[in-house]
Coordinates of C-alpha atoms and ligand atoms in Angstrom, one line a residue:
M357 CA 3.1 -22.3 -18.4
S358 CA 1.5 -22.2 -15.2
L359 CA 1.5 -19.1 -12.8
D360 CA 1.5 -19.0 -8.9
F361 CA 2.0 -16.3 -6.4
D362 CA 3.6 -15.9 -2.7
V363 CA 3.3 -13.2 -0.3
F364 CA 5.8 -11.6 1.9
V365 CA 4.4 -9.9 4.9
V366 CA 5.9 -7.2 7.2
D367 CA 4.4 -6.5 10.7
P368 CA 3.6 -2.8 11.7
K369 CA 6.7 -0.9 12.5
P370 CA 7.1 1.6 15.3
I371 CA 7.4 5.4 14.2
P372 CA 7.3 8.5 16.6
S373 CA 3.8 9.9 16.8
A374 CA 2.9 13.3 15.5
V375 CA -0.5 13.6 16.9
P376 CA -1.5 14.5 20.4
G377 CA -2.8 12.0 22.7
F378 CA -2.2 8.7 20.6
E379 CA 0.4 7.1 22.9
D380 CA -1.6 7.7 25.8
E381 CA -4.9 6.6 24.4
V382 CA -3.9 3.9 22.1
G383 CA -0.1 3.2 22.3
Q384 CA 2.8 3.1 20.3
A385 CA 2.3 4.7 16.9
T386 CA 3.2 2.5 13.8
W387 CA 3.5 2.4 10.3
P388 CA 1.0 0.1 8.5
P389 CA 1.7 -3.8 7.9
S390 CA 2.7 -4.2 4.4
T391 CA 3.1 -7.0 1.9
S392 CA 5.3 -7.6 -1.2
T393 CA 3.9 -10.1 -3.8
L394 CA 6.0 -12.4 -6.0
I395 CA 4.2 -13.8 -9.3
S396 CA 6.1 -16.5 -10.7
D397 CA 5.7 -19.1 -13.6
D398 CA 6.9 -22.6 -13.5
G399 CA 9.7 -21.9 -16.1
G400 CA 11.1 -19.8 -13.6
G401 CA 10.3 -16.3 -14.6
A402 CA 9.1 -13.8 -11.7
L403 CA 7.4 -10.4 -11.2
L404 CA 8.0 -8.8 -7.7
V405 CA 5.3 -6.2 -7.0
D406 CA 6.3 -3.4 -4.8
C407 CA 9.1 -3.9 -2.3
L408 CA 8.8 -2.3 0.9
I409 CA 10.6 0.7 2.8
T410 CA 13.4 -0.1 5.1
A411 CA 16.6 -1.6 3.8
P412 CA 16.5 -4.5 6.4
E413 CA 12.9 -5.7 5.5
S414 CA 13.8 -5.5 1.8
R415 CA 17.0 -7.4 2.4
N416 CA 14.9 -10.0 4.1
L417 CA 12.4 -9.8 1.0
A418 CA 15.4 -10.6 -1.4
A419 CA 16.5 -13.4 0.7
W420 CA 12.9 -14.8 0.7
V421 CA 12.8 -14.6 -3.1
K422 CA 16.0 -16.2 -3.3
A423 CA 14.8 -19.1 -1.1
L424 CA 11.9 -19.5 -3.4
G425 CA 14.4 -20.1 -6.2
R426 CA 13.1 -17.3 -8.2
E427 CA 14.9 -14.6 -10.2
P428 CA 12.5 -11.7 -10.8
G429 CA 13.0 -10.1 -14.5
Y430 CA 10.8 -7.1 -13.3
V431 CA 9.8 -5.3 -10.2
Y432 CA 6.7 -3.3 -10.6
I433 CA 5.8 -0.5 -8.1
T434 CA 2.2 0.1 -8.0
H435 CA 2.1 3.8 -6.9
P436 CA 4.2 6.7 -5.8
H437 CA 4.5 6.3 -2.0
A438 CA 8.1 5.6 -0.8
D439 CA 6.9 3.0 1.7
H440 CA 6.4 0.7 -1.6
F441 CA 9.7 1.2 -3.3
L442 CA 12.4 2.6 -1.0
G443 CA 13.7 -0.9 -0.7
L444 CA 14.4 -1.0 -4.4
P445 CA 18.1 -0.8 -4.0
E446 CA 18.3 -3.8 -1.9
I447 CA 16.2 -5.8 -4.3
L448 CA 18.5 -4.7 -7.3
A449 CA 21.6 -5.4 -5.3
A450 CA 20.3 -9.0 -5.0
F451 CA 18.8 -9.4 -8.5
P452 CA 21.0 -7.1 -10.7
A453 CA 19.2 -8.0 -13.8
A454 CA 15.7 -7.2 -12.5
R455 CA 14.1 -4.1 -14.3
P456 CA 12.4 -1.8 -12.0
V457 CA 9.1 -0.4 -13.7
A458 CA 5.9 1.8 -13.1
L459 CA 3.5 3.8 -14.8
A460 CA 5.2 6.6 -16.8
E461 CA 2.9 8.9 -15.3
S462 CA 3.7 8.1 -11.6
I463 CA 7.5 8.4 -11.9
P464 CA 7.6 12.3 -11.4
A465 CA 6.1 11.7 -8.2
M466 CA 8.2 8.8 -7.2
E467 CA 11.2 11.1 -7.9
E468 CA 9.6 13.8 -5.7
Q469 CA 9.5 11.0 -2.8
I470 CA 13.2 10.4 -2.8
S471 CA 14.2 14.1 -3.1
P472 CA 16.3 15.2 -0.2
G473 CA 13.3 17.2 1.4
F474 CA 10.9 14.1 1.3
M475 CA 13.8 11.9 2.4
Q476 CA 14.7 13.9 5.4
V477 CA 10.7 13.2 6.5
W478 CA 11.0 9.5 5.6
N479 CA 14.3 9.2 7.6
G480 CA 12.6 10.8 10.3
F481 CA 10.1 7.9 10.6
F482 CA 12.7 5.2 10.1
P483 CA 16.2 6.7 11.3
G484 CA 19.2 4.7 10.2
Q485 CA 16.9 2.2 8.6
L486 CA 16.6 3.5 5.0
T487 CA 18.8 3.5 1.9
A488 CA 21.1 6.4 1.3
R489 CA 20.9 6.0 -2.2
P490 CA 17.2 5.8 -3.3
V491 CA 16.2 5.0 -6.9
A492 CA 13.0 5.5 -8.9
P493 CA 11.7 2.9 -11.4
A494 CA 11.8 3.4 -15.2
P495 CA 8.5 3.9 -17.3
L496 CA 6.8 0.8 -18.2
A497 CA 6.1 0.4 -21.9
G498 CA 2.5 -0.5 -22.4
T499 CA 0.4 -2.2 -19.8
T500 CA 1.5 -5.8 -19.6
I501 CA 4.7 -7.1 -18.1
P502 CA 6.4 -10.4 -18.7
V503 CA 6.5 -13.2 -16.1
G504 CA 8.4 -15.7 -17.9
G505 CA 6.1 -17.0 -20.8
S506 CA 3.0 -15.5 -19.4
V507 CA 2.1 -11.7 -18.5
A508 CA 0.5 -9.7 -15.9
T509 CA -1.5 -6.7 -16.7
V510 CA -1.3 -3.3 -15.3
T511 CA -4.5 -1.4 -14.7
P512 CA -4.3 2.2 -14.1
V513 CA -7.0 3.4 -11.7
G514 CA -6.1 7.1 -11.1
T515 CA -6.1 8.7 -7.6
T516 CA -6.9 6.7 -4.4
D517 CA -4.7 7.5 -1.5
T518 CA -2.2 9.1 -3.8
G519 CA -2.4 10.0 -7.7
H520 CA -1.6 7.6 -10.4
S521 CA -2.3 4.5 -8.5
S522 CA -2.5 1.0 -10.3
V523 CA -3.3 -2.6 -9.7
V524 CA -1.4 -5.8 -11.1
H525 CA -3.9 -8.4 -12.5
V526 CA -3.2 -11.9 -13.4
P527 CA -6.2 -13.3 -15.0
G528 CA -5.0 -16.7 -15.1
L529 CA -4.9 -16.8 -11.3
R530 CA -7.8 -14.5 -10.8
L531 CA -5.5 -12.4 -8.9
V532 CA -5.4 -8.7 -8.4
V533 CA -2.2 -7.3 -6.5
S534 CA -3.8 -4.0 -5.3
G535 CA -1.1 -1.7 -3.8
D536 CA -2.9 1.0 -1.9
V537 CA -6.2 0.8 -3.9
V538 CA -7.6 -2.1 -1.6
Y539 CA -6.7 -2.4 2.0
N540 CA -7.3 -5.5 3.9
R541 CA -8.7 -4.9 7.5
T542 CA -6.2 -2.0 7.8
H543 CA -7.3 1.8 8.5
M544 CA -7.3 3.5 4.9
W545 CA -4.8 6.4 4.4
L546 CA -7.1 9.3 4.1
Q547 CA -4.8 12.2 5.4
G548 CA -4.9 14.8 2.8
S549 CA -8.1 13.6 1.0
T550 CA -10.7 15.6 -0.4
P551 CA -14.5 14.9 -1.4
D552 CA -13.0 14.6 -5.2
S553 CA -10.0 12.2 -4.0
R554 CA -12.4 9.9 -2.0
A555 CA -14.9 9.9 -5.0
S556 CA -12.0 8.9 -7.2
W557 CA -11.1 6.2 -4.9
M558 CA -14.5 4.8 -5.0
R559 CA -14.3 4.7 -8.6
A560 CA -10.8 2.9 -8.7
L561 CA -12.7 0.3 -6.4
D562 CA -15.1 0.0 -9.1
A563 CA -12.4 -0.5 -11.7
V564 CA -10.9 -3.5 -9.6
A565 CA -14.3 -5.0 -9.2
V566 CA -14.8 -5.1 -13.0
L567 CA -11.6 -7.2 -13.2
D568 CA -13.7 -10.0 -11.3
A569 CA -10.6 -11.4 -9.3
R570 CA -11.0 -14.1 -6.6
T571 CA -8.1 -13.0 -4.7
I572 CA -6.7 -9.7 -3.8
I573 CA -3.3 -9.1 -2.2
A574 CA -3.5 -5.6 -0.5
G575 CA -0.5 -3.5 0.0
H576 CA -1.5 -3.1 3.6
R577 CA -3.0 -6.2 5.1
N578 CA -3.8 -7.1 8.7
P579 CA -1.6 -9.7 10.1
V580 CA -4.5 -11.6 11.5
T581 CA -7.0 -10.9 8.6
A582 CA -9.1 -14.1 7.7
D583 CA -8.4 -14.2 4.0
D584 CA -7.6 -12.4 0.9
D585 CA -11.2 -12.7 -0.7
A586 CA -11.6 -10.2 -3.2
R587 CA -15.2 -9.4 -3.0
R588 CA -15.3 -8.8 0.8
Q589 CA -12.0 -6.6 0.6
I590 CA -13.7 -4.3 -2.1
G591 CA -16.9 -4.1 -0.2
E592 CA -15.4 -3.3 3.0
C593 CA -13.2 -0.5 1.5
R594 CA -16.4 1.1 -0.2
R595 CA -17.9 0.9 3.1
Y596 CA -15.1 2.4 5.0
I597 CA -14.8 5.4 2.7
A598 CA -18.5 5.9 2.9
D599 CA -18.4 5.8 6.8
F600 CA -15.5 8.1 6.9
E601 CA -17.1 10.7 4.6
D602 CA -20.4 10.5 6.8
A603 CA -18.4 10.5 10.1
L604 CA -16.3 13.6 8.7
D605 CA -19.5 15.5 7.8
R606 CA -20.6 15.2 11.6
S607 CA -17.8 15.7 13.2
S608 CA -16.2 19.2 14.2
A609 CA -13.1 18.1 16.0
P610 CA -10.5 15.1 15.3
A611 CA -11.7 13.5 18.5
E612 CA -15.5 13.2 17.1
L613 CA -14.4 11.7 13.9
I614 CA -11.8 9.1 15.7
D615 CA -14.5 8.1 18.1
R616 CA -17.2 7.6 15.3
M617 CA -14.7 5.5 13.0
T618 CA -13.4 3.6 16.1
E619 CA -16.8 2.6 17.2
T620 CA -17.7 1.4 13.7
Y621 CA -14.1 -0.4 13.1
P622 CA -12.8 -1.3 16.4
D623 CA -10.5 -4.1 15.3
L624 CA -8.7 -2.5 12.0
A625 CA -5.0 -2.7 11.9
N626 CA -3.0 0.7 12.4
P627 CA -5.5 3.1 14.1
Y628 CA -2.7 5.8 13.8
T629 CA -3.7 6.1 10.3
L630 CA -7.2 7.2 11.2
W631 CA -5.6 9.7 13.9
V632 CA -3.3 11.2 11.3
A633 CA -6.4 11.8 8.9
A634 CA -8.5 13.1 11.8
Y635 CA -5.9 15.7 12.8
D636 CA -5.2 16.7 9.3
L637 CA -8.7 17.2 8.2
L638 CA -10.2 18.5 11.4
G639 CA -7.2 19.8 13.4
T640 CA -7.1 23.3 14.5
G641 CA -3.3 23.6 13.6
S642 CA -2.5 24.8 17.0
Ligands
ZN1196 ZN1 1.1 2.3 1.0

């Protein structure tokens, strides 16, 4: 059996800005560009990794999978962030036999993401665009997922931009589908981060490096990125976290941190992510 993969890409989406001055200085606030990855074997088996957030984009994703002639047996969700799994009902409507799964330890946080309080927050970002009946995946037994006659392996990596993160590894393709563990030329989500969580994220990047993939499909990928080269992305993410740590140490107000990081990273996708982190970590709350 030979395996292959395809990537579905969603551009940044407009959202209301919650940080002062962003729209004046930068422009429309946006949700980061996102991906969903389909791994398939030539016998017709397929695994979909992550499935986006809005109902329309998830319906488009399902139509894209159908157009490729694939019928996913499983949908794996890499980590408990709603923007990677609120689209699940649309996928399951199109593929009723597909089994949605995630790391068992990540499921309580996924259930929290779809609780009424959180759904109110998510609906504030995407009014009228989200499912009214969100669902959480079921626990994955073990660490392998069948893809037709082959398997993909799940590697838990702990806390990155949220707890209980994981990546999907397909050794035969030298492929890692990284969820939020590796970002591709896109500002990394460091809102709510601490020295400990950033150190944990660095260790997670080490754990991905050990897999020795050639290709990493990041959950958030710049639409104009040059490639999906694994070594480049891991190196850039390590450097981003280290630079952020250093800039945070030397800054006492959000604007200082934003200026330092923007000077070093003028071209990354979704600067709004950086602003949110800066106001969260250095804002006065006023
Ligand atoms: Zn994400």
